[in-house]
Structures are given as structure tokens and as C-alpha cells.
Amino acid sequence: MKCNLCPRGCNADRGAGKGVCGTDGAVLSRVGTHVWEEPCISGSRGSGTIFFAGCNLKCRFCQNYDVTVRPHGSKVDARRLADVILYVAGSGVHNVNLVTAAHVSDVVAQALSLCKHRLKVPVVYNTSSYESVRALKNLEGLVDVYLPDLKFCSAKLSADMCNAADYFSVATAAIEEMRRQQPQNVYAEGILQRGVLVRHLVLPNMTEDTKRVLDWIAAFDKTLPVSLMAQYFPARKDDKFPFLNRRLYSHEYRNAVEYFFNVGLTQGYTQEAQSATKDYVPDFSDAEMAALLDKIPREF
């Protein structure tokens, strides 16, 4: 099957090879409780994360580089993924959190179509936003909470960072579709049940681009909560863009936070400088993933 699911449109043969995303199907790299998401996602019991290996964006600075740029893990079909989703949903967490699934959103839609009616917790779709609107429409009614990044505004910057000069136009169209599907944020005991929460990671030397991102969000919908993240750290050395080899300066982040309020945004989250740590990066162990899959019963 030729794959043109995401905006890359690489036409890869999913049965015989790998596309830009680096995978030939849905590969799980980690399943487990994550307590470091935003408070309305992790809450007191954690978020039940399902990390997909591979990525259609592959940012130079990716902090999950181990599985996004060099994908590894356990391959699953839609039925097995549905089993995993049910298992996670029943583990006491606040939600099922599907991380980096743009390149396999068709498999995700199939899996959720099988098991969604049995879930007692919300489904969170955690994405870079490099998604086609067409693919997102296939998730309508299956995803409760969208957790999209809005990484860049500048075409040059997005071309340099992820070889996607069209990132901003693609991502903003995707976020508009997510908001159409979930027009209001609904909470229960502080946990987001339905809605959209936009994330933006402030990067070294890129504060002016951060301001343009915040300009767009404020013009689009001032009620959107925004998670303005300070947790960047150099995951690997970058010889071409040396500014990526340092952490964020405190004045850069303060500047971004001040601008957030200046453009009229009032809802969201900020972080302390101490957030720039590898503690936020999960451990991606193939052996652990395989052992967990062996434990999860087959229902589909």
C-alpha cells in the first residue's frame, strides 16, 4: 500500500519499505504511566502514554531522538493496538495518551473504532501537528483531547529544523481542525476531558519566532490554553546549528512569558528553568516493551 497519509506525501510502500517517518507500520516504543505532562493531563494518577516509534517531522533538536529518528520497538496491527489501549485505560490513569502517531493515524483510527466504546477515560492525541486535515477528520469522534505542538512560524526556521518549510501553514490548519472537532475545553476535577491544549517549546535563539507563534494563537482563539515550555536541553550535539547545543537562557524564557500575557493569552502553563532535564525523557527499552506486550491479553 502506498502511503500518503501525512503532509510529506512520500508515497512509500508500507508493505515493502519505510517512508520518511522511518517505519513501515505502527511500532510501539513505550507504554506506561507518565507523570510529567501538564497538570490537567497527568493529574495525580498520571497519563497512560503509548509512544509510537518514528516521526514524519524529525526535528533536529528532538528530545525523544532515540525512537523518533532511530525508530525501534514492537510492531502492532490495529487489533493489537486496541488491546494495548484497553490495557492502558484500565490501569488507573487519567487518560490514554497517544504520542507521535501522525504517520500511523490510520492504524490509530482503526484501533479506536474497535475499542473506544469500552473506554472510561479520555483519549489524548499528542502530536507535532504536522498532520493532514484529511487524516484528522478520520479521528473525529474518537479523540477527546488534542495536545498539538505549534513549533515554528518561520518557513526558514522550520526548513532548517525539520526540513518542512510548510510546517506553519500545515500545523495551523491542523489545529483549526482539532478545534472544530473539540470547540470547548471541558474539565472534571481539574483533568481535561475534551478540548485542545497547544504546546510550544521555547528554543535557544528563537524567541522572536516564539512571539509570532503566540501572535497566531491569540488571533485564532484567546481561550485556547497554551503550555509554554522551558524544558529544552541538547539531546545530541548539532554541528550545523551550534545554538542548539545550549540550554535556554532565563531571559529568553522570561521574554516569551511576558509576550504571552502582552498578546492577551491568559490560560495555560509555564515551567521553571529546572525543567530542562533528561528526567522528562522516557526510557525506551525494546525488551521491556516486548515483555509488556506478552502480558497484555488479546481481545480483538
Short mmCIF file of C-alpha atoms in Angstrom, two decimals:
data_model
loop_
_atom_site.label_atom_id
_atom_site.label_comp_id
_atom_site.label_asym_id
_atom_site.label_seq_id
_atom_site.Cartn_x
_atom_site.Cartn_y
_atom_site.Cartn_z
CA MET A 1 0.00 0.00 0.00
CA LYS A 2 1.36 3.41 -0.99
CA CYS A 3 1.33 5.78 1.97
CA ASN A 4 0.43 9.45 1.59
CA LEU A 5 -1.19 9.77 4.99
CA CYS A 6 0.83 12.74 6.24
CA PRO A 7 1.86 16.04 4.59
CA ARG A 8 5.17 14.53 3.42
CA GLY A 9 3.29 12.54 0.79
CA CYS A 10 6.30 10.28 0.33
CA ASN A 11 4.31 7.52 -1.43
CA ALA A 12 6.24 4.83 0.45
CA ASP A 13 5.16 1.23 0.02
CA ARG A 14 4.13 0.30 3.56
CA GLY A 15 4.32 -3.39 2.73
CA ALA A 16 7.84 -3.31 1.35
CA GLY A 17 9.72 -0.40 2.85
CA LYS A 18 9.84 2.61 5.12
CA GLY A 19 8.80 6.17 4.40
CA VAL A 20 10.19 9.46 5.69
CA CYS A 21 8.82 8.50 9.12
CA GLY A 22 11.23 5.57 9.28
CA THR A 23 8.62 2.88 9.86
CA ASP A 24 6.51 0.56 7.75
CA GLY A 25 3.60 0.50 10.20
CA ALA A 26 2.68 1.13 13.83
CA VAL A 27 5.65 0.40 16.10
CA LEU A 28 5.29 0.85 19.87
CA SER A 29 8.40 2.06 21.68
CA ARG A 30 6.99 2.55 25.18
CA VAL A 31 3.76 2.03 27.09
CA GLY A 32 3.47 3.29 30.64
CA THR A 33 2.33 5.92 33.11
CA HIS A 34 3.80 9.38 32.59
CA VAL A 35 3.59 11.96 35.38
CA TRP A 36 5.37 14.87 33.68
CA GLU A 37 2.63 16.11 31.36
CA GLU A 38 0.67 19.28 32.12
CA PRO A 39 -1.30 19.09 35.41
CA CYS A 40 -4.62 18.79 33.57
CA ILE A 41 -3.25 15.77 31.69
CA SER A 42 -1.14 13.93 34.29
CA GLY A 43 -3.15 14.89 37.36
CA SER A 44 -2.46 12.79 40.44
CA ARG A 45 -2.55 9.35 38.76
CA GLY A 46 -0.53 10.02 35.63
CA SER A 47 -1.23 9.84 31.92
CA GLY A 48 -1.25 6.46 30.19
CA THR A 49 1.21 7.06 27.39
CA ILE A 50 1.62 4.97 24.26
CA PHE A 51 4.71 6.13 22.34
CA PHE A 52 4.92 5.35 18.64
CA ALA A 53 8.35 4.92 17.08
CA GLY A 54 9.25 7.01 14.07
CA CYS A 55 8.16 10.52 13.14
CA ASN A 56 7.23 12.35 9.97
CA LEU A 57 8.88 15.58 11.19
CA LYS A 58 12.19 14.55 12.79
CA CYS A 59 13.24 17.85 14.34
CA ARG A 60 17.00 18.28 14.74
CA PHE A 61 16.53 19.00 18.44
CA CYS A 62 14.12 16.16 19.23
CA GLN A 63 14.45 15.04 22.82
CA ASN A 64 12.96 11.63 22.03
CA TYR A 65 15.59 11.20 19.32
CA ASP A 66 16.20 7.59 20.35
CA VAL A 67 12.88 6.43 18.89
CA THR A 68 11.71 9.20 16.57
CA VAL A 69 14.81 9.48 14.41
CA ARG A 70 16.09 5.94 15.03
CA PRO A 71 12.80 4.05 15.41
CA HIS A 72 12.71 0.76 17.27
CA GLY A 73 10.17 -1.19 19.29
CA SER A 74 7.37 -3.73 18.75
CA LYS A 75 5.22 -3.64 15.62
CA VAL A 76 1.46 -3.98 16.13
CA ASP A 77 -1.61 -4.06 13.92
CA ALA A 78 -4.86 -2.21 14.69
CA ARG A 79 -6.33 -5.10 16.69
CA ARG A 80 -3.27 -5.44 18.90
CA LEU A 81 -3.15 -1.69 19.38
CA ALA A 82 -6.78 -1.80 20.52
CA ASP A 83 -5.74 -4.41 23.12
CA VAL A 84 -2.97 -2.10 24.34
CA ILE A 85 -5.31 0.91 24.53
CA LEU A 86 -7.80 -1.06 26.65
CA TYR A 87 -5.00 -2.27 28.91
CA VAL A 88 -3.68 1.26 29.47
CA ALA A 89 -7.17 2.68 30.01
CA GLY A 90 -7.77 0.13 32.77
CA SER A 91 -4.51 0.78 34.60
CA GLY A 92 -5.82 3.60 36.83
CA VAL A 93 -4.53 6.53 34.75
CA HIS A 94 -6.47 9.69 33.89
CA ASN A 95 -6.37 9.15 30.13
CA VAL A 96 -4.86 7.22 27.22
CA ASN A 97 -2.18 9.42 25.64
CA LEU A 98 -1.18 8.55 22.05
CA VAL A 99 2.23 10.13 21.40
CA THR A 100 3.60 10.91 17.92
CA ALA A 101 1.11 8.96 15.82
CA ALA A 102 0.69 11.24 12.78
CA HIS A 103 2.44 8.76 10.49
CA VAL A 104 0.19 5.90 11.67
CA SER A 105 -3.04 7.75 12.40
CA ASP A 106 -4.90 5.36 10.10
CA VAL A 107 -3.98 2.44 12.37
CA VAL A 108 -4.90 4.54 15.42
CA ALA A 109 -8.33 5.31 13.93
CA GLN A 110 -8.93 1.63 13.21
CA ALA A 111 -7.89 0.63 16.73
CA LEU A 112 -10.04 3.27 18.41
CA SER A 113 -13.00 2.29 16.27
CA LEU A 114 -12.71 -1.16 17.82
CA CYS A 115 -12.34 -0.16 21.47
CA LYS A 116 -13.50 3.43 22.02
CA HIS A 117 -16.97 2.43 23.25
CA ARG A 118 -15.34 0.50 26.11
CA LEU A 119 -13.09 3.28 27.37
CA LYS A 120 -13.92 5.04 30.63
CA VAL A 121 -11.18 7.69 30.29
CA PRO A 122 -10.47 10.30 27.57
CA VAL A 123 -8.24 9.64 24.56
CA VAL A 124 -5.45 12.23 24.18
CA TYR A 125 -3.79 12.70 20.78
CA ASN A 126 -0.30 14.12 21.37
CA THR A 127 1.15 15.45 18.11
CA SER A 128 3.72 17.65 16.37
CA SER A 129 0.76 18.98 14.33
CA TYR A 130 2.43 18.04 11.04
CA GLU A 131 -0.83 16.34 10.14
CA SER A 132 -3.15 16.45 7.16
CA VAL A 133 -6.67 17.71 7.81
CA ARG A 134 -7.95 14.71 5.87
CA ALA A 135 -6.26 12.31 8.31
CA LEU A 136 -7.52 14.25 11.34
CA LYS A 137 -11.10 14.03 10.08
CA ASN A 138 -10.78 10.25 10.35
CA LEU A 139 -10.19 10.70 14.09
CA GLU A 140 -13.34 12.74 14.67
CA GLY A 141 -15.41 11.25 17.47
CA LEU A 142 -12.51 9.02 18.52
CA VAL A 143 -10.17 11.62 20.09
CA ASP A 144 -11.34 13.58 23.13
CA VAL A 145 -8.33 15.81 23.78
CA TYR A 146 -5.91 17.16 21.20
CA LEU A 147 -2.45 18.05 22.51
CA PRO A 148 -0.76 19.69 19.48
CA ASP A 149 2.59 21.42 19.25
CA LEU A 150 2.93 24.68 17.39
CA LYS A 151 6.69 24.65 16.95
CA PHE A 152 7.59 27.35 14.42
CA CYS A 153 6.22 30.24 12.41
CA SER A 154 9.21 30.98 10.15
CA ALA A 155 9.42 28.90 6.96
CA LYS A 156 13.23 29.16 7.02
CA LEU A 157 13.42 28.03 10.61
CA SER A 158 11.13 25.05 10.06
CA ALA A 159 13.07 24.15 6.91
CA ASP A 160 16.33 24.27 8.89
CA MET A 161 14.99 22.42 11.92
CA CYS A 162 12.86 19.71 10.29
CA ASN A 163 13.06 20.07 6.51
CA ALA A 164 9.46 21.23 6.39
CA ALA A 165 9.18 24.82 5.15
CA ASP A 166 5.40 24.42 5.09
CA TYR A 167 5.19 23.48 8.77
CA PHE A 168 3.34 26.60 9.95
CA SER A 169 0.60 26.50 7.32
CA VAL A 170 0.14 22.75 7.80
CA ALA A 171 0.17 22.90 11.61
CA THR A 172 -2.20 25.85 11.93
CA ALA A 173 -4.69 24.21 9.56
CA ALA A 174 -4.42 21.04 11.67
CA ILE A 175 -5.03 22.95 14.91
CA GLU A 176 -8.03 24.69 13.36
CA GLU A 177 -9.46 21.25 12.51
CA MET A 178 -8.76 19.98 16.04
CA ARG A 179 -10.60 22.98 17.48
CA ARG A 180 -13.50 22.40 15.11
CA GLN A 181 -13.80 18.86 16.45
CA GLN A 182 -13.38 19.95 20.07
CA PRO A 183 -14.65 23.54 20.28
CA GLN A 184 -14.71 23.79 24.08
CA ASN A 185 -12.41 22.63 26.85
CA VAL A 186 -14.24 20.56 29.45
CA TYR A 187 -12.65 19.60 32.77
CA ALA A 188 -13.62 17.22 35.55
CA GLU A 189 -11.83 17.64 38.88
CA GLY A 190 -9.07 19.54 37.09
CA ILE A 191 -8.48 16.91 34.39
CA LEU A 192 -9.12 17.83 30.75
CA GLN A 193 -11.87 15.60 29.38
CA ARG A 194 -12.42 17.23 25.99
CA GLY A 195 -10.74 20.07 24.15
CA VAL A 196 -7.43 21.36 22.81
CA LEU A 197 -4.24 22.36 24.64
CA VAL A 198 -1.48 23.85 22.47
CA ARG A 199 2.17 23.31 23.35
CA HIS A 200 5.14 25.45 22.36
CA LEU A 201 8.73 24.66 23.31
CA VAL A 202 10.80 27.84 23.60
CA LEU A 203 14.13 27.18 21.90
CA PRO A 204 17.52 28.90 22.24
CA ASN A 205 17.98 31.90 19.94
CA MET A 206 14.40 31.64 18.66
CA THR A 207 12.40 33.96 20.93
CA GLU A 208 11.23 36.18 18.06
CA ASP A 209 9.72 33.17 16.33
CA THR A 210 8.02 32.20 19.60
CA LYS A 211 6.35 35.61 19.58
CA ARG A 212 4.99 35.03 16.06
CA VAL A 213 3.60 31.67 17.21
CA LEU A 214 1.87 33.34 20.16
CA ASP A 215 0.54 36.06 17.84
CA TRP A 216 -1.21 33.41 15.76
CA ILE A 217 -2.70 31.62 18.77
CA ALA A 218 -4.00 34.88 20.23
CA ALA A 219 -5.55 35.89 16.90
CA PHE A 220 -7.11 32.45 16.43
CA ASP A 221 -8.57 31.80 19.87
CA LYS A 222 -7.58 33.56 23.08
CA THR A 223 -9.46 30.92 25.09
CA LEU A 224 -7.03 28.20 23.99
CA PRO A 225 -4.78 27.15 26.86
CA VAL A 226 -1.10 27.20 25.93
CA SER A 227 1.71 25.25 27.54
CA LEU A 228 4.81 27.43 27.16
CA MET A 229 7.65 25.03 27.83
CA ALA A 230 11.16 25.79 29.08
CA GLN A 231 12.33 22.17 29.19
CA TYR A 232 14.68 22.21 26.19
CA PHE A 233 18.05 20.59 26.65
CA PRO A 234 20.56 19.46 23.98
CA ALA A 235 19.76 15.81 23.32
CA ARG A 236 22.70 15.50 20.93
CA LYS A 237 25.41 17.74 19.52
CA ASP A 238 24.49 19.78 16.46
CA ASP A 239 27.46 20.98 14.41
CA LYS A 240 25.37 22.88 11.86
CA PHE A 241 23.31 24.92 14.34
CA PRO A 242 25.52 25.38 17.43
CA PHE A 243 22.90 27.41 19.31
CA LEU A 244 21.04 24.12 19.78
CA ASN A 245 23.96 22.92 21.91
CA ARG A 246 23.00 25.09 24.86
CA ARG A 247 20.06 25.32 27.20
CA LEU A 248 17.60 28.19 27.15
CA TYR A 249 18.75 31.39 28.81
CA SER A 250 16.44 32.53 31.60
CA HIS A 251 15.93 35.93 29.97
CA GLU A 252 14.79 34.23 26.74
CA TYR A 253 12.07 32.35 28.56
CA ARG A 254 11.02 35.39 30.63
CA ASN A 255 10.69 37.34 27.39
CA ALA A 256 8.41 34.64 25.96
CA VAL A 257 6.24 34.56 29.11
CA GLU A 258 5.87 38.34 29.13
CA TYR A 259 4.83 38.30 25.49
CA PHE A 260 2.27 35.57 26.21
CA PHE A 261 0.41 37.97 28.52
CA ASN A 262 1.00 41.00 26.30
CA VAL A 263 -0.95 39.45 23.42
CA GLY A 264 -3.90 38.69 25.68
CA LEU A 265 -3.41 35.00 26.36
CA THR A 266 -4.47 34.12 29.90
CA GLN A 267 -4.87 30.35 30.10
CA GLY A 268 -2.08 27.83 30.17
CA TYR A 269 1.10 26.69 31.84
CA THR A 270 4.67 27.85 32.30
CA GLN A 271 7.69 25.93 33.57
CA GLU A 272 10.62 26.51 35.89
CA ALA A 273 14.13 26.59 34.41
CA GLN A 274 14.86 23.38 36.34
CA SER A 275 12.52 21.62 33.89
CA ALA A 276 15.36 21.45 31.36
CA THR A 277 16.40 17.95 32.36
CA LYS A 278 16.57 14.47 30.87
CA ASP A 279 14.13 13.34 33.57
CA TYR A 280 11.32 14.22 31.13
CA VAL A 281 12.62 11.72 28.55
CA PRO A 282 11.19 8.20 29.00
CA ASP A 283 13.30 5.06 28.88
CA PHE A 284 12.71 3.28 25.57
CA SER A 285 13.62 -0.38 26.13
CA ASP A 286 12.77 -2.92 23.42
CA ALA A 287 12.94 -5.78 25.90
CA GLU A 288 10.60 -4.04 28.33
CA MET A 289 8.15 -3.24 25.52
CA ALA A 290 8.14 -6.81 24.23
CA ALA A 291 7.66 -8.23 27.75
CA LEU A 292 4.71 -5.92 28.37
CA LEU A 293 3.03 -6.94 25.10
CA ASP A 294 3.36 -10.57 26.14
CA LYS A 295 1.37 -9.76 29.30
CA ILE A 296 -1.47 -7.88 27.62
CA PRO A 297 -4.40 -10.19 26.80
CA ARG A 298 -5.76 -10.40 23.27
CA GLU A 299 -9.39 -9.31 22.93
CA PHE A 300 -9.65 -8.34 19.28
#
